[in-house]
Amino acid sequence: MNYVIIDRGDPLSKQLAEQFHLLAAERGLSRNDDAPTIVISIGGDGTLLKAFHTYVDQITDVAFVGVHTGHLGFYADWKADELEELVRMMTDHEPRMVRYPLAEIQVETPEGTKHYLAVNEFTLKGVDGTLVAQININDELFEMFRGDGIVISTPSGSTAYNKSLGGAVVHPSIESLQIAEIASINNRVYRTLGSSVLLPQHHHVDIMSSKDQRMLLTIDHLNIQRSDIRSIRCSVATRKICFARYRPFPFWNRVREAFLDYDGK
Ligand code: NAD
């Protein structure tokens, strides 16, 4: 088994990465940055997002494992003091492969179409003022949006930015996209539904710029600012992110531990 580590870059994560390399070498695991089968992220959820985007072109060939250095993360289920056990599990056991849906986006610009994948979400915001956009669902006008922005999240991203906007928490076995509004303005010209909307796997949403405006597109933790985005189309991606699970990590337990169990009690 070939593995690679992406760490957060802080002293603790770097030290844990070194420790993992030593333990892995003792047990015959090979380090391979170019063609890994397991990508280990050491840090937090943000580090997993970074790891995903580093290996996005090999996404069908790799599985992810998350180690957290602080609080339990949504994508990071191993604790810093469990590295020995993780290495032992990686050498002695076959993992269960758990696949989560991704969101796919096509961005139309004068230079052509660009494609991106997100694990958590895409957001579209206005840079100089409110975002003004027409929203079509399955090629039919749905609403005219004016407000701070729009967040389109995956099921596993539903507990991130989407949740802060009052969106629903969606189990990752439900292949869907959730559209949530950021501070929409409602009047006679601009009218939005006001609640978040869940689209099934075979639907798509287009967000079309309705004025000359600079837009900020975020893809998970990445920012792209452009004045020439004409429209974006989002749908559930055909590819998925795969997690190698060496022990159970049920989604609803993570939701409870992250949002309901204060100090783990
Ligand atoms: P960051 O350092 O600002 O961390 C954001 C927080 O979101 C961290 O606590 C992280 O653990 C948590 N998080 C990330 N993915 C999660 C998930 N799937 N479920 C529950 N919590 C999750 O930024 P970062 O580490 O670079 O992460 C980028 C993410 O931050 C974005 O994908 C977005 O979801 C989130 N974000 C949230 C808000 C908000 O809630 N108001 C605003 C901007 C970005």
Short mmCIF file of C-alpha atoms and ligand atoms in Angstrom, two decimals:
data_model
loop_
_atom_site.label_atom_id
_atom_site.label_comp_id
_atom_site.label_asym_id
_atom_site.label_seq_id
_atom_site.Cartn_x
_atom_site.Cartn_y
_atom_site.Cartn_z
CA MET A 1 0.00 0.00 0.00
CA ASN A 2 1.33 3.43 -0.99
CA TYR A 3 0.50 6.41 1.14
CA VAL A 4 1.12 10.13 1.26
CA ILE A 5 0.63 12.62 4.10
CA ILE A 6 -0.74 16.13 3.74
CA ASP A 7 -0.28 18.01 7.00
CA ARG A 8 -1.56 21.39 8.14
CA GLY A 9 1.94 22.81 8.32
CA ASP A 10 1.99 23.61 12.04
CA PRO A 11 4.69 22.09 14.31
CA LEU A 12 2.37 19.45 15.84
CA SER A 13 1.06 18.22 12.47
CA LYS A 14 4.61 18.05 11.06
CA GLN A 15 5.82 16.14 14.09
CA LEU A 16 2.93 13.67 13.77
CA ALA A 17 3.70 13.22 10.07
CA GLU A 18 7.32 12.33 10.92
CA GLN A 19 6.14 9.92 13.60
CA PHE A 20 3.75 8.29 11.11
CA HIS A 21 6.55 7.85 8.53
CA LEU A 22 8.72 6.04 11.11
CA LEU A 23 5.88 3.74 12.22
CA ALA A 24 4.88 3.07 8.61
CA ALA A 25 8.47 2.21 7.57
CA GLU A 26 8.71 -0.30 10.45
CA ARG A 27 5.59 -2.02 9.13
CA GLY A 28 6.53 -1.94 5.45
CA LEU A 29 4.17 0.75 4.16
CA SER A 30 5.66 2.72 1.27
CA ARG A 31 5.56 6.45 0.93
CA ASN A 32 4.64 7.62 -2.57
CA ASP A 33 3.72 11.25 -3.22
CA ASP A 34 2.91 10.75 -6.92
CA ALA A 35 0.74 7.63 -6.93
CA PRO A 36 -0.62 7.02 -3.42
CA THR A 37 -3.52 4.70 -2.70
CA ILE A 38 -4.14 6.26 0.74
CA VAL A 39 -3.96 10.01 1.38
CA ILE A 40 -3.61 10.79 5.08
CA SER A 41 -4.48 14.29 6.19
CA ILE A 42 -3.09 15.43 9.53
CA GLY A 43 -4.62 18.61 10.96
CA GLY A 44 -8.32 19.37 10.76
CA ASP A 45 -11.19 19.37 8.28
CA GLY A 46 -9.47 22.17 6.35
CA THR A 47 -6.43 19.92 5.89
CA LEU A 48 -8.65 17.20 4.41
CA LEU A 49 -10.04 19.78 1.97
CA LYS A 50 -6.46 20.68 1.01
CA ALA A 51 -5.58 16.98 0.60
CA PHE A 52 -8.64 16.44 -1.61
CA HIS A 53 -7.74 19.32 -3.92
CA THR A 54 -4.10 18.21 -4.10
CA TYR A 55 -5.15 14.78 -5.38
CA VAL A 56 -8.38 15.77 -7.17
CA ASP A 57 -7.05 14.50 -10.51
CA GLN A 58 -6.51 11.03 -8.99
CA ILE A 59 -9.76 11.01 -7.03
CA THR A 60 -10.98 7.68 -8.37
CA ASP A 61 -7.72 5.95 -7.35
CA VAL A 62 -7.23 7.23 -3.80
CA ALA A 63 -8.93 6.85 -0.42
CA PHE A 64 -8.62 9.38 2.41
CA VAL A 65 -7.93 8.97 6.12
CA GLY A 66 -8.14 11.96 8.47
CA VAL A 67 -6.13 12.49 11.66
CA HIS A 68 -7.11 15.47 13.79
CA THR A 69 -4.80 17.46 16.00
CA GLY A 70 -7.53 19.36 17.86
CA HIS A 71 -11.22 18.58 18.17
CA LEU A 72 -12.78 15.66 16.36
CA GLY A 73 -13.41 16.72 12.77
CA PHE A 74 -16.08 15.76 10.31
CA TYR A 75 -13.49 14.23 8.02
CA ALA A 76 -10.83 13.45 10.61
CA ASP A 77 -11.66 10.53 12.88
CA TRP A 78 -8.23 9.48 14.21
CA LYS A 79 -6.71 11.22 17.20
CA ALA A 80 -3.07 12.32 17.41
CA ASP A 81 -2.29 9.65 20.04
CA GLU A 82 -3.69 6.84 17.88
CA LEU A 83 -1.10 6.80 15.07
CA GLU A 84 0.32 3.45 16.12
CA GLU A 85 -3.11 1.86 16.01
CA LEU A 86 -3.85 3.47 12.65
CA VAL A 87 -0.63 2.07 11.12
CA ARG A 88 -1.39 -1.35 12.58
CA MET A 89 -4.91 -1.28 11.14
CA MET A 90 -3.55 -0.15 7.76
CA THR A 91 -1.15 -3.10 7.60
CA ASP A 92 -3.36 -5.82 9.16
CA HIS A 93 -6.90 -4.98 8.03
CA GLU A 94 -8.82 -4.23 4.87
CA PRO A 95 -10.72 -0.97 5.29
CA ARG A 96 -14.39 -0.46 4.50
CA MET A 97 -14.55 2.03 1.62
CA VAL A 98 -17.15 4.72 2.25
CA ARG A 99 -18.02 6.98 -0.68
CA TYR A 100 -19.54 10.45 -0.31
CA PRO A 101 -21.08 12.57 -3.09
CA LEU A 102 -19.20 15.56 -4.49
CA ALA A 103 -20.54 18.68 -6.18
CA GLU A 104 -19.46 19.48 -9.71
CA ILE A 105 -19.43 22.96 -11.16
CA GLN A 106 -19.01 24.24 -14.72
CA VAL A 107 -17.96 27.87 -14.85
CA GLU A 108 -18.68 29.72 -18.11
CA THR A 109 -16.16 32.46 -18.89
CA PRO A 110 -15.22 34.16 -22.20
CA GLU A 111 -12.21 31.80 -22.33
CA GLY A 112 -14.40 28.73 -22.14
CA THR A 113 -15.78 26.30 -19.60
CA LYS A 114 -13.87 25.35 -16.48
CA HIS A 115 -14.76 22.35 -14.32
CA TYR A 116 -14.27 22.00 -10.57
CA LEU A 117 -15.23 19.52 -7.84
CA ALA A 118 -16.05 20.37 -4.21
CA VAL A 119 -16.22 18.21 -1.08
CA ASN A 120 -18.06 20.78 1.07
CA GLU A 121 -19.51 23.49 -1.14
CA PHE A 122 -19.28 26.16 -3.80
CA THR A 123 -20.24 29.70 -2.95
CA LEU A 124 -20.86 32.60 -5.27
CA LYS A 125 -20.72 36.12 -3.84
CA GLY A 126 -20.61 39.67 -5.17
CA VAL A 127 -17.27 41.41 -4.65
CA ASP A 128 -18.29 45.08 -4.89
CA GLY A 129 -21.86 44.83 -3.66
CA THR A 130 -24.73 42.43 -3.66
CA LEU A 131 -24.76 39.52 -6.05
CA VAL A 132 -27.47 39.81 -8.71
CA ALA A 133 -28.26 36.56 -10.44
CA GLN A 134 -30.95 34.56 -12.14
CA ILE A 135 -31.32 31.06 -10.81
CA ASN A 136 -32.64 28.34 -13.09
CA ILE A 137 -33.39 24.81 -11.99
CA ASN A 138 -33.33 22.24 -14.80
CA ASP A 139 -33.23 25.06 -17.40
CA GLU A 140 -36.40 26.76 -16.09
CA LEU A 141 -36.38 30.14 -14.34
CA PHE A 142 -36.66 29.52 -10.60
CA GLU A 143 -35.96 32.91 -8.99
CA MET A 144 -34.15 36.25 -9.31
CA PHE A 145 -31.61 36.51 -6.51
CA ARG A 146 -30.21 39.68 -5.00
CA GLY A 147 -28.21 39.38 -1.83
CA ASP A 148 -24.83 38.50 -0.40
CA GLY A 149 -24.48 35.15 -2.10
CA ILE A 150 -25.46 31.57 -2.67
CA VAL A 151 -24.02 28.41 -1.16
CA ILE A 152 -24.37 25.07 -2.89
CA SER A 153 -23.30 22.28 -0.62
CA THR A 154 -22.78 18.55 -0.76
CA PRO A 155 -24.38 16.29 1.88
CA SER A 156 -21.10 16.03 3.83
CA GLY A 157 -20.68 19.81 3.49
CA SER A 158 -24.19 20.35 4.87
CA THR A 159 -22.73 20.52 8.39
CA ALA A 160 -20.30 23.28 7.38
CA TYR A 161 -21.16 26.71 5.87
CA ASN A 162 -24.63 25.47 4.90
CA LYS A 163 -25.52 24.75 8.53
CA SER A 164 -24.55 28.28 9.60
CA LEU A 165 -27.14 29.53 7.09
CA GLY A 166 -29.90 27.41 8.58
CA GLY A 167 -29.71 24.70 5.92
CA ALA A 168 -30.63 21.12 6.69
CA VAL A 169 -28.10 18.50 7.72
CA VAL A 170 -28.18 15.80 5.03
CA HIS A 171 -26.90 12.25 5.38
CA PRO A 172 -24.15 11.56 2.79
CA SER A 173 -26.02 8.52 1.48
CA ILE A 174 -28.57 10.95 -0.02
CA GLU A 175 -27.01 11.99 -3.34
CA SER A 176 -28.06 15.60 -3.52
CA LEU A 177 -27.10 19.27 -3.56
CA GLN A 178 -28.42 21.90 -1.21
CA ILE A 179 -28.88 25.52 -2.28
CA ALA A 180 -28.83 28.01 0.61
CA GLU A 181 -29.13 31.78 0.46
CA ILE A 182 -26.84 34.27 2.16
CA ALA A 183 -28.89 37.32 3.15
CA SER A 184 -31.25 37.61 0.19
CA ILE A 185 -33.13 40.87 -0.43
CA ASN A 186 -36.81 40.35 -1.09
CA ASN A 187 -38.98 42.96 -2.82
CA ARG A 188 -41.17 43.23 -5.92
CA VAL A 189 -38.25 42.77 -8.33
CA TYR A 190 -36.17 40.21 -6.50
CA ARG A 191 -37.99 37.38 -4.85
CA THR A 192 -36.42 34.24 -3.51
CA LEU A 193 -37.89 31.21 -1.84
CA GLY A 194 -36.11 32.04 1.41
CA SER A 195 -35.65 28.45 2.50
CA SER A 196 -32.91 26.11 1.36
CA VAL A 197 -33.65 23.71 -1.46
CA LEU A 198 -32.45 20.12 -1.89
CA LEU A 199 -31.87 18.95 -5.46
CA PRO A 200 -31.68 15.25 -6.32
CA GLN A 201 -28.82 13.68 -8.19
CA HIS A 202 -30.24 14.10 -11.71
CA HIS A 203 -31.12 17.81 -11.41
CA HIS A 204 -28.94 20.83 -12.07
CA VAL A 205 -28.94 24.48 -11.11
CA ASP A 206 -27.62 27.41 -13.17
CA ILE A 207 -26.68 30.69 -11.55
CA MET A 208 -26.46 33.39 -14.22
CA SER A 209 -24.95 36.80 -13.62
CA SER A 210 -27.57 39.51 -14.24
CA LYS A 211 -25.25 42.53 -14.28
CA ASP A 212 -21.62 43.46 -14.88
CA GLN A 213 -20.14 42.39 -11.59
CA ARG A 214 -17.02 40.96 -10.05
CA MET A 215 -17.86 37.66 -8.45
CA LEU A 216 -16.08 35.64 -5.85
CA LEU A 217 -16.36 31.92 -6.37
CA THR A 218 -15.22 29.75 -3.51
CA ILE A 219 -14.60 26.05 -3.86
CA ASP A 220 -14.28 24.63 -0.35
CA HIS A 221 -11.38 26.68 1.12
CA LEU A 222 -10.21 28.03 -2.28
CA ASN A 223 -11.13 31.50 -3.64
CA ILE A 224 -11.39 32.52 -7.28
CA GLN A 225 -12.23 36.15 -7.97
CA ARG A 226 -13.25 37.06 -11.54
CA SER A 227 -15.24 39.76 -13.30
CA ASP A 228 -16.01 37.63 -16.33
CA ILE A 229 -17.97 34.72 -14.90
CA ARG A 230 -21.15 34.55 -16.98
CA SER A 231 -22.78 31.63 -15.28
CA ILE A 232 -22.13 28.53 -13.25
CA ARG A 233 -23.87 25.19 -13.48
CA CYS A 234 -23.88 22.85 -10.46
CA SER A 235 -24.86 19.23 -10.23
CA VAL A 236 -24.03 16.14 -8.21
CA ALA A 237 -20.72 14.85 -9.59
CA THR A 238 -20.44 11.37 -11.06
CA ARG A 239 -17.18 10.92 -9.13
CA LYS A 240 -17.18 10.53 -5.34
CA ILE A 241 -14.67 10.96 -2.55
CA CYS A 242 -13.69 7.68 -0.92
CA PHE A 243 -12.76 7.34 2.77
CA ALA A 244 -10.89 4.28 4.05
CA ARG A 245 -12.64 3.37 7.31
CA TYR A 246 -10.66 1.08 9.63
CA ARG A 247 -13.35 1.42 12.28
CA PRO A 248 -16.93 2.75 12.30
CA PHE A 249 -17.43 6.51 12.23
CA PRO A 250 -21.22 7.00 11.87
CA PHE A 251 -22.31 10.35 10.45
CA TRP A 252 -24.97 11.00 13.11
CA ASN A 253 -22.43 10.34 15.88
CA ARG A 254 -20.21 13.00 14.33
CA VAL A 255 -23.13 15.44 14.17
CA ARG A 256 -23.97 14.77 17.82
CA GLU A 257 -20.37 15.02 18.99
CA ALA A 258 -19.69 18.19 17.01
CA PHE A 259 -22.86 20.11 17.79
CA LEU A 260 -24.61 18.58 20.80
CA ASP A 261 -22.10 16.98 23.19
CA TYR A 262 -20.49 19.85 25.04
CA ASP A 263 -16.90 18.88 25.92
CA GLY A 264 -17.72 15.33 24.82
CA LYS A 265 -20.27 14.81 27.63
P1 NAD B 1 -11.81 27.70 8.64
O1 NAD B 1 -10.45 27.59 9.21
O2 NAD B 1 -12.54 29.03 8.67
O3 NAD B 1 -12.71 26.55 9.33
C1 NAD B 1 -14.04 26.45 9.19
C2 NAD B 1 -14.63 25.47 10.21
O4 NAD B 1 -15.51 24.63 9.47
C3 NAD B 1 -13.66 24.56 10.95
O5 NAD B 1 -14.06 24.51 12.30
C4 NAD B 1 -13.86 23.21 10.29
O6 NAD B 1 -13.64 22.11 11.17
C5 NAD B 1 -15.32 23.28 9.93
N1 NAD B 1 -15.70 22.39 8.84
C6 NAD B 1 -15.10 22.21 7.64
N2 NAD B 1 -15.75 21.28 6.93
C7 NAD B 1 -16.78 20.86 7.72
C8 NAD B 1 -17.83 19.95 7.54
N3 NAD B 1 -17.97 19.26 6.41
N4 NAD B 1 -18.74 19.81 8.55
C9 NAD B 1 -18.64 20.52 9.69
N5 NAD B 1 -17.67 21.41 9.91
C10 NAD B 1 -16.76 21.58 8.94
O7 NAD B 1 -11.77 27.26 7.12
P2 NAD B 1 -11.17 25.96 6.48
O8 NAD B 1 -10.59 25.08 7.54
O9 NAD B 1 -10.32 26.37 5.33
O10 NAD B 1 -12.51 25.31 5.94
C11 NAD B 1 -13.19 25.82 4.83
C12 NAD B 1 -14.64 25.64 5.12
O11 NAD B 1 -15.06 26.63 6.04
C13 NAD B 1 -15.54 25.83 3.94
O12 NAD B 1 -15.67 24.68 3.15
C14 NAD B 1 -16.85 26.25 4.61
O13 NAD B 1 -17.72 25.14 4.77
C15 NAD B 1 -16.45 26.72 5.98
N6 NAD B 1 -16.92 28.09 6.15
C16 NAD B 1 -17.91 28.29 7.05
C17 NAD B 1 -18.45 29.55 7.21
C18 NAD B 1 -19.56 29.72 8.20
O14 NAD B 1 -19.97 28.72 8.81
N7 NAD B 1 -20.09 30.92 8.35
C19 NAD B 1 -17.98 30.62 6.48
C20 NAD B 1 -16.96 30.38 5.56
C21 NAD B 1 -16.43 29.10 5.40
#
